[in-house]
Each structure stands twice: as C-alpha cells, then as structure tokens.
Amino acid sequence: MTWQEQLKAFVRTTEQLETFINLTAEERLALENQQTKWGTTPYFASLMERDNPNCPIRRQVVPSLQEQHNQFGRENYLLWKENRETDEVRPDSIARQYRDRVAFTVTQGCGIYCRHCFRKELVIDGDLQLDFNVDEGLAWLAEHAEVRDVLVTGGDPFLLADEQLDYLIRKLRELPHVEMIRFGSRTPIVLPQRIDAGLKKVLGGYHRTPLWLNTQCNHPNELTDASARAVLELLSCGVNVGNQAVLLKGINDDVTTFRALHQKLLQQRIRPYYLFYCEAAPGIDHFRTPVERGAELIRDALRGHTTGLAQPLYVVATNIGKIPLMPDYYQLGSDEAGHRLRNHRGQTTCLPRIPA
Ligand SMILES: *Cc1c(COP(=O)(O)O)cnc(C)c1O
Ligand code: SF4
C-alpha cells in the first residue's frame, strides 16, 4: 500500500479494529461510550498482538476507560503550557518558549492518535480552534531574525502533501536567519510508507539549511524492517533522524524493554534524543510513572550497561521549557580528597577538586 492508501484505509471504527485484534469487554465499552478521536494506520495496527490487551502498541492505539480518571492532569493543559496568553502577539501556529527557536505547527492530523498525547484534550478532542495557517507563520518568522531554529510540528507535518512540504521548506530556506529546520514526525514509525520517492525529492539534495527529524518510538516492537528502511531513506537525503520517546507505564518502564528499545533504535540508525516524562495533561494518569523512574531506568538500563550513543536526555516539557531530570547517582559527595564518584557497577573513584 502507498501512504495515501494507508490513510484511506485509516482504522477508525470498531469493526475495522476487530479485523486486527480481539477486543476485551472493557475496550469495547471505552470505544462505544467515549467521545474521543482515535485511530491508526492499518500498518501500525498490524503490529498489535491479537489477543494481548497489554500489547504495548495496542495500548497506544485503543482508548481506555481509564482516560476518564484525572488526578494529576491540569485542565486546559495546552493553553497553560504554550503560554498563549502572553504579551507577544504570535499566530496560533507559533509556540514559543525560547529566544532562538520556536515550534511551528502546520497541521492537526496524525498517523495515529496516541492515547498518551498531551494535545489530546484541546486540539484533538476539544473545541480549541487553532488556525494553523502556514503563510501567517512564515510571515511572523520573516520578522523575527532572532529565530535561528524552526521546529516544524503538528499533528504530523509529514501528512502534508509533497507540494505543501516543498513550499514550506523552500520558504523557510529563503529566510536568511533560519539556520536549521527540524521536523517532529511519527511517520517513520506509524506510516513508513510516507518516506517515498516523492518525499525524497522534496527532502534531498545539498542545501545550506539542514533538515533534522525527530520521530517518536516508545517500544522495540514498533521498529520493523519497514521503519528501518524509512530511516535509511531519510538519512540518504541528508536528514538526521533522532527519537523522542515518552516514558509510559506498563509499556517501556522496565529495564529489559527500556534497554532493548534504545539498542534497537541505534540498530535502525536512530539516535535517541529525548525521553519525556508524561506531561501534566488530563486523562493520561494511567501512563504516568513516578518522576524518578526515568532516571532509574537510565541508571540501571543504559549508562555503563550499553553505549552512550543509546542514551537520551530525560526531560519534562513544561510551560517554562524543557527541564532535565537526569540521575546524579554518580556524585557521592566531596571532601578534602576530592569528588567521590560511583559507576554503574557500584565501584567508586575519585576526582581531584580544583579551586576556582
Ligand atoms: C520542545 C520545544 C522546542 C525545541 O526544544 P529543543 O530542546 O531545542 O529540542 C522549541 N520550542 C518549543 C515551544 C518547544 O516546546
Ligand atoms: S503523533 Fe504526536 S501529536 Fe499526534 S497524537 Fe501522537 S503524540 Fe500526539
């Protein structure tokens, strides 16, 4: 199937879903009684295990009754996070938390509507009507010479047609102050068919302004021969590929899965970039772990146990930017002798203290 055929066959009804999995009574209830946008490409649906309700892919796709519970989420989360009520006048499409870079939202559509998505409440299910007008965003960017890095996001920007993407990239490259263009797209994982000859033409070739892409892969089962090929095609166009995983309870919060995920990402030429702690959005409490869990996983599954290339930076995205939550287990303290450090095996060593 081409990517357009994948989207035409988008799985959005219970009947379609049942061709891939046997639903539990609870899943059926959640599907029938909740007003929520859900869906997936048939490709990604085909990776679900038919009879395992805890399948890590299925849990990202199929709505759950637990989405009704909300203890730790914040209402109107996205408005709070994106600082939309600040002094600076910006188009809806531009989210800004930093001086030198912005997030530029160009579409609302996705190749899968992730159950853990922090945008779900307002943009996907809600009535927050945002106007993601590309030209308006481009005009704003043209007037902001301090912005040197544009993160094109959504939704999923790779759901735009080739011509639209070509226009967007061309216009961004015309801005002399834009030094790099980044895409956030789950298509290499949920719709690898998208990385086709037409897109390669749009992305490829030598340009002064490089393209970077971060995808989202949360479990090793999402990495297939198709995703590996899609990543290679992107790299062959000069597009660097990284990953932004979300720490999800019961999906990737155990040492074995977590290490396998990061090792397999590298095996498919994807460089782990961020591990996100679940944001304070409502309806995703069932995916939340204690905040320490991510740091423990980096300590127990990655650092020292496998290459440093496999290690993402553990952060939480907040209304004031991304904040690192990395473990500092290696610092045992310092005394006259110097800083005492510990490694992943529990061995200790010493670093001299240098006066400032
Ligand atoms: C995440 C984000 C960025 C990019 O942050 P990096 O740490 O550079 O990847 C930029 N702007 C906004 C609003 C963001 O949320
Ligand atoms: S692909 Fe990204 S924006 Fe779209 S539903 Fe998933 S997490 Fe949300």
mmCIF file of C-alpha atoms in Angstrom, residues 41-352:
data_model
loop_
_atom_site.group_PDB
_atom_site.id
_atom_site.type_symbol
_atom_site.label_atom_id
_atom_site.label_comp_id
_atom_site.label_asym_id
_atom_site.label_seq_id
_atom_site.Cartn_x
_atom_site.Cartn_y
_atom_site.Cartn_z
ATOM 1 C CA THR A 41 -2.823 3.427 10.077
ATOM 2 C CA PRO A 42 -3.515 -0.205 9.129
ATOM 3 C CA TYR A 43 0.264 -0.711 9.015
ATOM 4 C CA PHE A 44 0.708 0.236 12.673
ATOM 5 C CA ALA A 45 -2.469 -1.678 13.615
ATOM 6 C CA SER A 46 -0.970 -4.801 12.070
ATOM 7 C CA LEU A 47 1.820 -4.663 14.656
ATOM 8 C CA MET A 48 -0.669 -5.157 17.526
ATOM 9 C CA GLU A 49 -0.910 -8.550 19.211
ATOM 10 C CA ARG A 50 -4.354 -10.019 18.550
ATOM 11 C CA ASP A 51 -5.060 -11.429 21.992
ATOM 12 C CA ASN A 52 -2.936 -9.373 24.346
ATOM 13 C CA PRO A 53 -4.737 -6.360 25.847
ATOM 14 C CA ASN A 54 -1.415 -5.259 27.346
ATOM 15 C CA CYS A 55 0.320 -5.207 23.964
ATOM 16 C CA PRO A 56 2.488 -2.060 24.045
ATOM 17 C CA ILE A 57 1.301 -0.936 20.630
ATOM 18 C CA ARG A 58 -2.343 -1.654 21.327
ATOM 19 C CA ARG A 59 -2.243 0.440 24.500
ATOM 20 C CA GLN A 60 -1.034 3.440 22.489
ATOM 21 C CA VAL A 61 -3.860 2.997 19.972
ATOM 22 C CA VAL A 62 -7.025 1.737 21.689
ATOM 23 C CA PRO A 63 -8.916 4.132 24.009
ATOM 24 C CA SER A 64 -9.232 3.082 27.646
ATOM 25 C CA LEU A 65 -11.879 3.769 30.286
ATOM 26 C CA GLN A 66 -9.045 4.981 32.478
ATOM 27 C CA GLU A 67 -8.888 8.129 30.359
ATOM 28 C CA GLN A 68 -11.870 9.325 32.416
ATOM 29 C CA HIS A 69 -9.788 9.452 35.575
ATOM 30 C CA ASN A 70 -7.874 12.554 36.250
ATOM 31 C CA GLN A 71 -5.907 13.184 39.382
ATOM 32 C CA PHE A 72 -2.605 14.601 38.176
ATOM 33 C CA GLY A 73 -3.534 16.329 34.935
ATOM 34 C CA ARG A 74 -4.286 20.017 34.572
ATOM 35 C CA GLU A 75 -7.394 21.282 32.783
ATOM 36 C CA ASN A 76 -6.763 23.330 29.643
ATOM 37 C CA TYR A 77 -3.256 21.993 29.792
ATOM 38 C CA LEU A 78 -2.124 23.147 26.352
ATOM 39 C CA LEU A 79 -3.112 26.785 26.886
ATOM 40 C CA TRP A 80 -1.078 26.801 30.070
ATOM 41 C CA LYS A 81 1.889 25.070 28.545
ATOM 42 C CA GLU A 82 2.172 27.099 25.387
ATOM 43 C CA ASN A 83 1.901 30.458 27.143
ATOM 44 C CA ARG A 84 -0.668 31.645 24.679
ATOM 45 C CA GLU A 85 -1.837 34.412 26.971
ATOM 46 C CA THR A 86 1.402 36.378 26.977
ATOM 47 C CA ASP A 87 2.238 39.844 25.702
ATOM 48 C CA GLU A 88 3.887 38.758 22.489
ATOM 49 C CA VAL A 89 1.457 38.622 19.608
ATOM 50 C CA ARG A 90 2.019 35.428 17.679
ATOM 51 C CA PRO A 91 -0.010 33.423 15.180
ATOM 52 C CA ASP A 92 -1.661 30.282 16.591
ATOM 53 C CA SER A 93 0.860 28.216 14.683
ATOM 54 C CA ILE A 94 3.875 29.573 16.569
ATOM 55 C CA ALA A 95 4.593 28.266 20.082
ATOM 56 C CA ARG A 96 7.466 29.991 21.781
ATOM 57 C CA GLN A 97 9.418 29.239 24.926
ATOM 58 C CA TYR A 98 12.918 30.176 23.842
ATOM 59 C CA ARG A 99 14.552 33.111 22.165
ATOM 60 C CA ASP A 100 16.391 31.348 19.342
ATOM 61 C CA ARG A 101 13.845 28.676 18.372
ATOM 62 C CA VAL A 102 10.125 28.126 18.018
ATOM 63 C CA ALA A 103 7.699 25.290 17.368
ATOM 64 C CA PHE A 104 5.724 25.860 14.150
ATOM 65 C CA THR A 105 2.508 23.836 13.949
ATOM 66 C CA VAL A 106 1.430 23.240 10.368
ATOM 67 C CA THR A 107 -1.292 20.609 10.640
ATOM 68 C CA GLN A 108 -3.575 18.877 13.079
ATOM 69 C CA GLY A 109 -3.656 15.407 11.529
ATOM 70 C CA CYS A 110 -1.622 12.450 12.768
ATOM 71 C CA GLY A 111 -0.871 8.940 11.513
ATOM 72 C CA ILE A 112 -2.068 7.595 14.849
ATOM 73 C CA TYR A 113 -3.904 9.369 17.660
ATOM 74 C CA CYS A 114 -1.725 8.363 20.591
ATOM 75 C CA ARG A 115 -3.645 7.721 23.790
ATOM 76 C CA HIS A 116 -0.881 9.429 25.768
ATOM 77 C CA CYS A 117 -0.814 12.581 23.611
ATOM 78 C CA PHE A 118 -0.637 15.789 25.645
ATOM 79 C CA ARG A 119 -2.521 17.665 22.921
ATOM 80 C CA LYS A 120 -5.492 15.304 23.062
ATOM 81 C CA GLU A 121 -7.720 17.277 25.398
ATOM 82 C CA LEU A 122 -7.872 20.515 23.464
ATOM 83 C CA VAL A 123 -6.714 20.050 19.926
ATOM 84 C CA ILE A 124 -7.844 16.529 19.115
ATOM 85 C CA ASP A 125 -10.934 16.004 21.276
ATOM 86 C CA GLY A 126 -11.746 19.525 22.296
ATOM 87 C CA ASP A 127 -13.006 22.650 20.672
ATOM 88 C CA LEU A 128 -9.803 24.634 20.741
ATOM 89 C CA GLN A 129 -9.910 26.025 17.240
ATOM 90 C CA LEU A 130 -6.436 26.972 16.235
ATOM 91 C CA ASP A 131 -5.620 28.395 12.879
ATOM 92 C CA PHE A 132 -2.536 26.660 11.568
ATOM 93 C CA ASN A 133 -2.025 28.941 8.623
ATOM 94 C CA VAL A 134 1.388 28.319 7.103
ATOM 95 C CA ASP A 135 1.775 31.699 5.384
ATOM 96 C CA GLU A 136 0.871 33.581 8.541
ATOM 97 C CA GLY A 137 3.543 31.654 10.442
ATOM 98 C CA LEU A 138 6.092 32.253 7.680
ATOM 99 C CA ALA A 139 5.339 35.985 7.737
ATOM 100 C CA TRP A 140 5.882 36.086 11.509
ATOM 101 C CA LEU A 141 9.156 34.178 11.154
ATOM 102 C CA ALA A 142 10.362 36.597 8.473
ATOM 103 C CA GLU A 143 10.071 39.402 11.015
ATOM 104 C CA HIS A 144 11.876 37.570 13.804
ATOM 105 C CA ALA A 145 15.526 37.448 12.857
ATOM 106 C CA GLU A 146 16.465 36.104 16.293
ATOM 107 C CA VAL A 147 14.849 32.758 15.442
ATOM 108 C CA ARG A 148 17.581 30.544 14.028
ATOM 109 C CA ASP A 149 15.941 27.155 14.500
ATOM 110 C CA VAL A 150 12.400 26.248 13.405
ATOM 111 C CA LEU A 151 10.816 23.052 14.700
ATOM 112 C CA VAL A 152 8.018 22.127 12.305
ATOM 113 C CA THR A 153 5.458 20.076 14.164
ATOM 114 C CA GLY A 154 1.749 19.259 14.422
ATOM 115 C CA GLY A 155 -0.027 16.980 14.380
ATOM 116 C CA ASP A 156 2.333 15.354 11.974
ATOM 117 C CA PRO A 157 3.827 17.636 9.304
ATOM 118 C CA PHE A 158 4.668 14.689 7.060
ATOM 119 C CA LEU A 159 0.949 14.163 6.487
ATOM 120 C CA LEU A 160 1.084 17.252 4.285
ATOM 121 C CA ALA A 161 1.301 16.620 0.554
ATOM 122 C CA ASP A 162 4.715 16.741 -1.117
ATOM 123 C CA GLU A 163 3.920 20.104 -2.757
ATOM 124 C CA GLN A 164 2.942 21.656 0.579
ATOM 125 C CA LEU A 165 6.099 20.405 2.265
ATOM 126 C CA ASP A 166 8.192 21.558 -0.659
ATOM 127 C CA TYR A 167 6.661 25.047 -0.396
ATOM 128 C CA LEU A 168 7.173 25.174 3.365
ATOM 129 C CA ILE A 169 10.809 24.082 3.235
ATOM 130 C CA ARG A 170 11.575 26.406 0.321
ATOM 131 C CA LYS A 171 10.063 29.397 2.118
ATOM 132 C CA LEU A 172 11.899 28.619 5.354
ATOM 133 C CA ARG A 173 15.165 28.299 3.461
ATOM 134 C CA GLU A 174 14.610 31.738 1.960
ATOM 135 C CA LEU A 175 14.828 33.242 5.436
ATOM 136 C CA PRO A 176 18.498 34.059 5.931
ATOM 137 C CA HIS A 177 18.340 33.816 9.733
ATOM 138 C CA VAL A 178 16.891 30.280 9.774
ATOM 139 C CA GLU A 179 19.954 28.078 10.215
ATOM 140 C CA MET A 180 18.195 24.747 10.624
ATOM 141 C CA ILE A 181 14.795 23.170 10.087
ATOM 142 C CA ARG A 182 13.577 20.387 12.313
ATOM 143 C CA PHE A 183 10.583 18.110 11.865
ATOM 144 C CA GLY A 184 8.722 16.204 14.529
ATOM 145 C CA SER A 185 7.059 13.278 12.751
ATOM 146 C CA ARG A 186 5.890 9.864 13.820
ATOM 147 C CA THR A 187 5.588 8.709 10.202
ATOM 148 C CA PRO A 188 8.845 6.687 10.121
ATOM 149 C CA ILE A 189 7.247 4.553 12.865
ATOM 150 C CA VAL A 190 3.500 4.617 12.166
ATOM 151 C CA LEU A 191 3.485 5.277 8.407
ATOM 152 C CA PRO A 192 6.912 4.392 6.998
ATOM 153 C CA GLN A 193 5.347 4.240 3.515
ATOM 154 C CA ARG A 194 5.345 8.046 3.641
ATOM 155 C CA ILE A 195 9.101 8.136 3.041
ATOM 156 C CA ASP A 196 8.686 7.508 -0.675
ATOM 157 C CA ALA A 197 10.339 8.721 -3.882
ATOM 158 C CA GLY A 198 8.253 11.904 -3.981
ATOM 159 C CA LEU A 199 9.189 12.904 -0.442
ATOM 160 C CA LYS A 200 12.834 12.060 -1.048
ATOM 161 C CA LYS A 201 12.817 14.524 -3.909
ATOM 162 C CA VAL A 202 11.449 17.213 -1.585
ATOM 163 C CA LEU A 203 13.913 16.495 1.210
ATOM 164 C CA GLY A 204 17.043 15.587 -0.709
ATOM 165 C CA GLY A 205 19.940 17.471 -2.213
ATOM 166 C CA TYR A 206 22.561 19.751 -0.749
ATOM 167 C CA HIS A 207 21.292 22.896 0.945
ATOM 168 C CA ARG A 208 22.770 25.465 3.255
ATOM 169 C CA THR A 209 19.949 24.862 5.755
ATOM 170 C CA PRO A 210 19.982 21.282 7.045
ATOM 171 C CA LEU A 211 16.945 19.190 7.921
ATOM 172 C CA TRP A 212 16.680 17.240 11.146
ATOM 173 C CA LEU A 213 13.879 14.913 12.122
ATOM 174 C CA ASN A 214 12.808 13.540 15.459
ATOM 175 C CA THR A 215 10.353 10.694 15.450
ATOM 176 C CA GLN A 216 8.568 9.026 18.359
ATOM 177 C CA CYS A 217 9.131 5.366 19.103
ATOM 178 C CA ASN A 218 8.252 4.033 22.544
ATOM 179 C CA HIS A 219 8.704 0.272 22.321
ATOM 180 C CA PRO A 220 11.049 -2.050 20.384
ATOM 181 C CA ASN A 221 8.044 -3.749 18.720
ATOM 182 C CA GLU A 222 7.468 -0.527 16.779
ATOM 183 C CA LEU A 223 10.782 -0.986 14.988
ATOM 184 C CA THR A 224 10.359 -3.139 11.895
ATOM 185 C CA ASP A 225 12.050 -3.734 8.602
ATOM 186 C CA ALA A 226 9.771 -1.039 7.155
ATOM 187 C CA SER A 227 10.820 1.571 9.737
ATOM 188 C CA ALA A 228 14.500 0.703 9.248
ATOM 189 C CA ARG A 229 14.175 1.253 5.511
ATOM 190 C CA ALA A 230 12.321 4.548 6.018
ATOM 191 C CA VAL A 231 15.106 5.807 8.280
ATOM 192 C CA LEU A 232 17.790 4.822 5.787
ATOM 193 C CA GLU A 233 15.920 6.706 3.042
ATOM 194 C CA LEU A 234 15.765 9.809 5.237
ATOM 195 C CA LEU A 235 19.462 9.579 6.032
ATOM 196 C CA SER A 236 20.243 9.134 2.346
ATOM 197 C CA CYS A 237 18.530 12.509 1.813
ATOM 198 C CA GLY A 238 20.792 14.081 4.422
ATOM 199 C CA VAL A 239 18.056 14.185 7.068
ATOM 200 C CA ASN A 240 19.370 13.347 10.548
ATOM 201 C CA VAL A 241 16.999 11.095 12.484
ATOM 202 C CA GLY A 242 16.521 11.133 16.259
ATOM 203 C CA ASN A 243 13.937 9.784 18.665
ATOM 204 C CA GLN A 244 11.781 11.365 21.338
ATOM 205 C CA ALA A 245 10.329 8.588 23.467
ATOM 206 C CA VAL A 246 7.678 9.043 26.121
ATOM 207 C CA LEU A 247 8.076 7.162 29.388
ATOM 208 C CA LEU A 248 4.886 5.083 29.587
ATOM 209 C CA LYS A 249 3.871 2.891 32.496
ATOM 210 C CA GLY A 250 3.496 -0.754 31.545
ATOM 211 C CA ILE A 251 4.908 -0.063 28.065
ATOM 212 C CA ASN A 252 8.563 0.851 28.425
ATOM 213 C CA ASP A 253 9.192 1.436 32.141
ATOM 214 C CA ASP A 254 11.085 -1.793 32.852
ATOM 215 C CA VAL A 255 14.831 -2.266 32.464
ATOM 216 C CA THR A 256 14.685 -5.006 29.818
ATOM 217 C CA THR A 257 12.288 -3.190 27.476
ATOM 218 C CA PHE A 258 13.933 0.156 28.024
ATOM 219 C CA ARG A 259 17.387 -1.126 27.120
ATOM 220 C CA ALA A 260 16.066 -3.109 24.141
ATOM 221 C CA LEU A 261 14.274 -0.001 22.845
ATOM 222 C CA HIS A 262 17.385 2.133 22.895
ATOM 223 C CA GLN A 263 19.662 -0.526 21.475
ATOM 224 C CA LYS A 264 17.240 -1.291 18.677
ATOM 225 C CA LEU A 265 16.877 2.401 17.831
ATOM 226 C CA LEU A 266 20.618 2.573 17.193
ATOM 227 C CA GLN A 267 20.454 -0.634 15.218
ATOM 228 C CA GLN A 268 17.984 1.145 12.949
ATOM 229 C CA ARG A 269 20.271 4.216 12.759
ATOM 230 C CA ILE A 270 18.039 6.356 15.006
ATOM 231 C CA ARG A 271 19.827 8.402 17.660
ATOM 232 C CA PRO A 272 17.901 8.664 20.966
ATOM 233 C CA TYR A 273 17.398 12.373 21.726
ATOM 234 C CA TYR A 274 14.843 12.863 24.480
ATOM 235 C CA LEU A 275 12.992 10.675 26.948
ATOM 236 C CA PHE A 276 9.925 12.641 28.013
ATOM 237 C CA TYR A 277 8.255 12.322 31.352
ATOM 238 C CA CYS A 278 4.452 12.261 30.858
ATOM 239 C CA GLU A 279 3.238 15.846 30.740
ATOM 240 C CA ALA A 280 0.591 17.219 33.109
ATOM 241 C CA ALA A 281 -2.195 16.777 30.549
ATOM 242 C CA PRO A 282 -5.527 15.330 31.746
ATOM 243 C CA GLY A 283 -6.660 11.760 31.039
ATOM 244 C CA ILE A 284 -3.243 10.137 30.908
ATOM 245 C CA ASP A 285 -2.723 9.245 34.572
ATOM 246 C CA HIS A 286 -2.682 5.534 33.702
ATOM 247 C CA PHE A 287 0.521 6.112 31.711
ATOM 248 C CA ARG A 288 2.291 8.028 34.470
ATOM 249 C CA THR A 289 5.202 6.672 36.488
ATOM 250 C CA PRO A 290 6.857 8.360 39.447
ATOM 251 C CA VAL A 291 9.179 11.026 38.051
ATOM 252 C CA GLU A 292 12.246 9.204 39.452
ATOM 253 C CA ARG A 293 11.521 6.179 37.280
ATOM 254 C CA GLY A 294 13.103 7.643 34.135
ATOM 255 C CA ALA A 295 16.331 8.486 35.934
ATOM 256 C CA GLU A 296 16.404 4.997 37.467
ATOM 257 C CA LEU A 297 15.993 3.453 34.035
ATOM 258 C CA ILE A 298 18.841 5.477 32.599
ATOM 259 C CA ARG A 299 20.976 4.444 35.568
ATOM 260 C CA ASP A 300 20.022 0.755 35.545
ATOM 261 C CA ALA A 301 19.418 0.071 31.852
ATOM 262 C CA LEU A 302 21.666 2.388 29.878
ATOM 263 C CA ARG A 303 24.593 4.242 31.393
ATOM 264 C CA GLY A 304 27.524 1.866 31.536
ATOM 265 C CA HIS A 305 25.364 -1.077 30.506
ATOM 266 C CA THR A 306 25.400 -0.114 26.840
ATOM 267 C CA THR A 307 26.896 2.582 24.616
ATOM 268 C CA GLY A 308 26.442 6.228 25.494
ATOM 269 C CA LEU A 309 25.037 6.719 21.991
ATOM 270 C CA ALA A 310 21.919 4.912 23.227
ATOM 271 C CA GLN A 311 21.317 7.421 25.995
ATOM 272 C CA PRO A 312 18.593 10.062 25.646
ATOM 273 C CA LEU A 313 18.338 13.138 27.818
ATOM 274 C CA TYR A 314 15.474 12.620 30.275
ATOM 275 C CA VAL A 315 13.344 15.778 30.438
ATOM 276 C CA VAL A 316 9.900 17.064 31.233
ATOM 277 C CA ALA A 317 8.356 19.630 28.907
ATOM 278 C CA THR A 318 6.745 22.410 30.929
ATOM 279 C CA ASN A 319 5.331 25.887 30.434
ATOM 280 C CA ILE A 320 8.803 27.292 31.053
ATOM 281 C CA GLY A 321 10.641 24.946 28.715
ATOM 282 C CA LYS A 322 12.146 21.501 28.975
ATOM 283 C CA ILE A 323 13.773 20.667 32.274
ATOM 284 C CA PRO A 324 16.343 17.855 32.591
ATOM 285 C CA LEU A 325 15.582 15.116 35.127
ATOM 286 C CA MET A 326 18.762 13.098 34.774
ATOM 287 C CA PRO A 327 20.115 10.889 37.564
ATOM 288 C CA ASP A 328 23.023 12.228 39.597
ATOM 289 C CA TYR A 329 23.777 8.910 41.275
ATOM 290 C CA TYR A 330 27.441 9.177 40.340
ATOM 291 C CA GLN A 331 28.022 12.030 42.811
ATOM 292 C CA LEU A 332 28.634 10.551 46.245
ATOM 293 C CA GLY A 333 29.714 13.888 47.636
ATOM 294 C CA SER A 334 33.019 15.612 48.035
ATOM 295 C CA ASP A 335 35.549 16.118 50.812
ATOM 296 C CA GLU A 336 39.197 17.149 51.218
ATOM 297 C CA ALA A 337 40.287 14.280 48.991
ATOM 298 C CA GLY A 338 38.055 15.396 46.142
ATOM 299 C CA HIS A 339 34.767 14.401 44.472
ATOM 300 C CA ARG A 340 33.762 10.819 45.064
ATOM 301 C CA LEU A 341 32.121 9.157 42.086
ATOM 302 C CA ARG A 342 30.353 5.844 41.569
ATOM 303 C CA ASN A 343 29.872 3.842 38.367
ATOM 304 C CA HIS A 344 27.076 1.521 37.197
ATOM 305 C CA ARG A 345 28.688 -1.452 38.978
ATOM 306 C CA GLY A 346 28.859 0.361 42.289
ATOM 307 C CA GLN A 347 32.633 0.845 42.117
ATOM 308 C CA THR A 348 33.918 4.190 43.337
ATOM 309 C CA THR A 349 36.658 6.506 42.193
ATOM 310 C CA CYS A 350 37.895 9.974 42.978
ATOM 311 C CA LEU A 351 38.256 13.231 41.039
ATOM 312 C CA PRO A 352 40.511 15.967 42.429
#
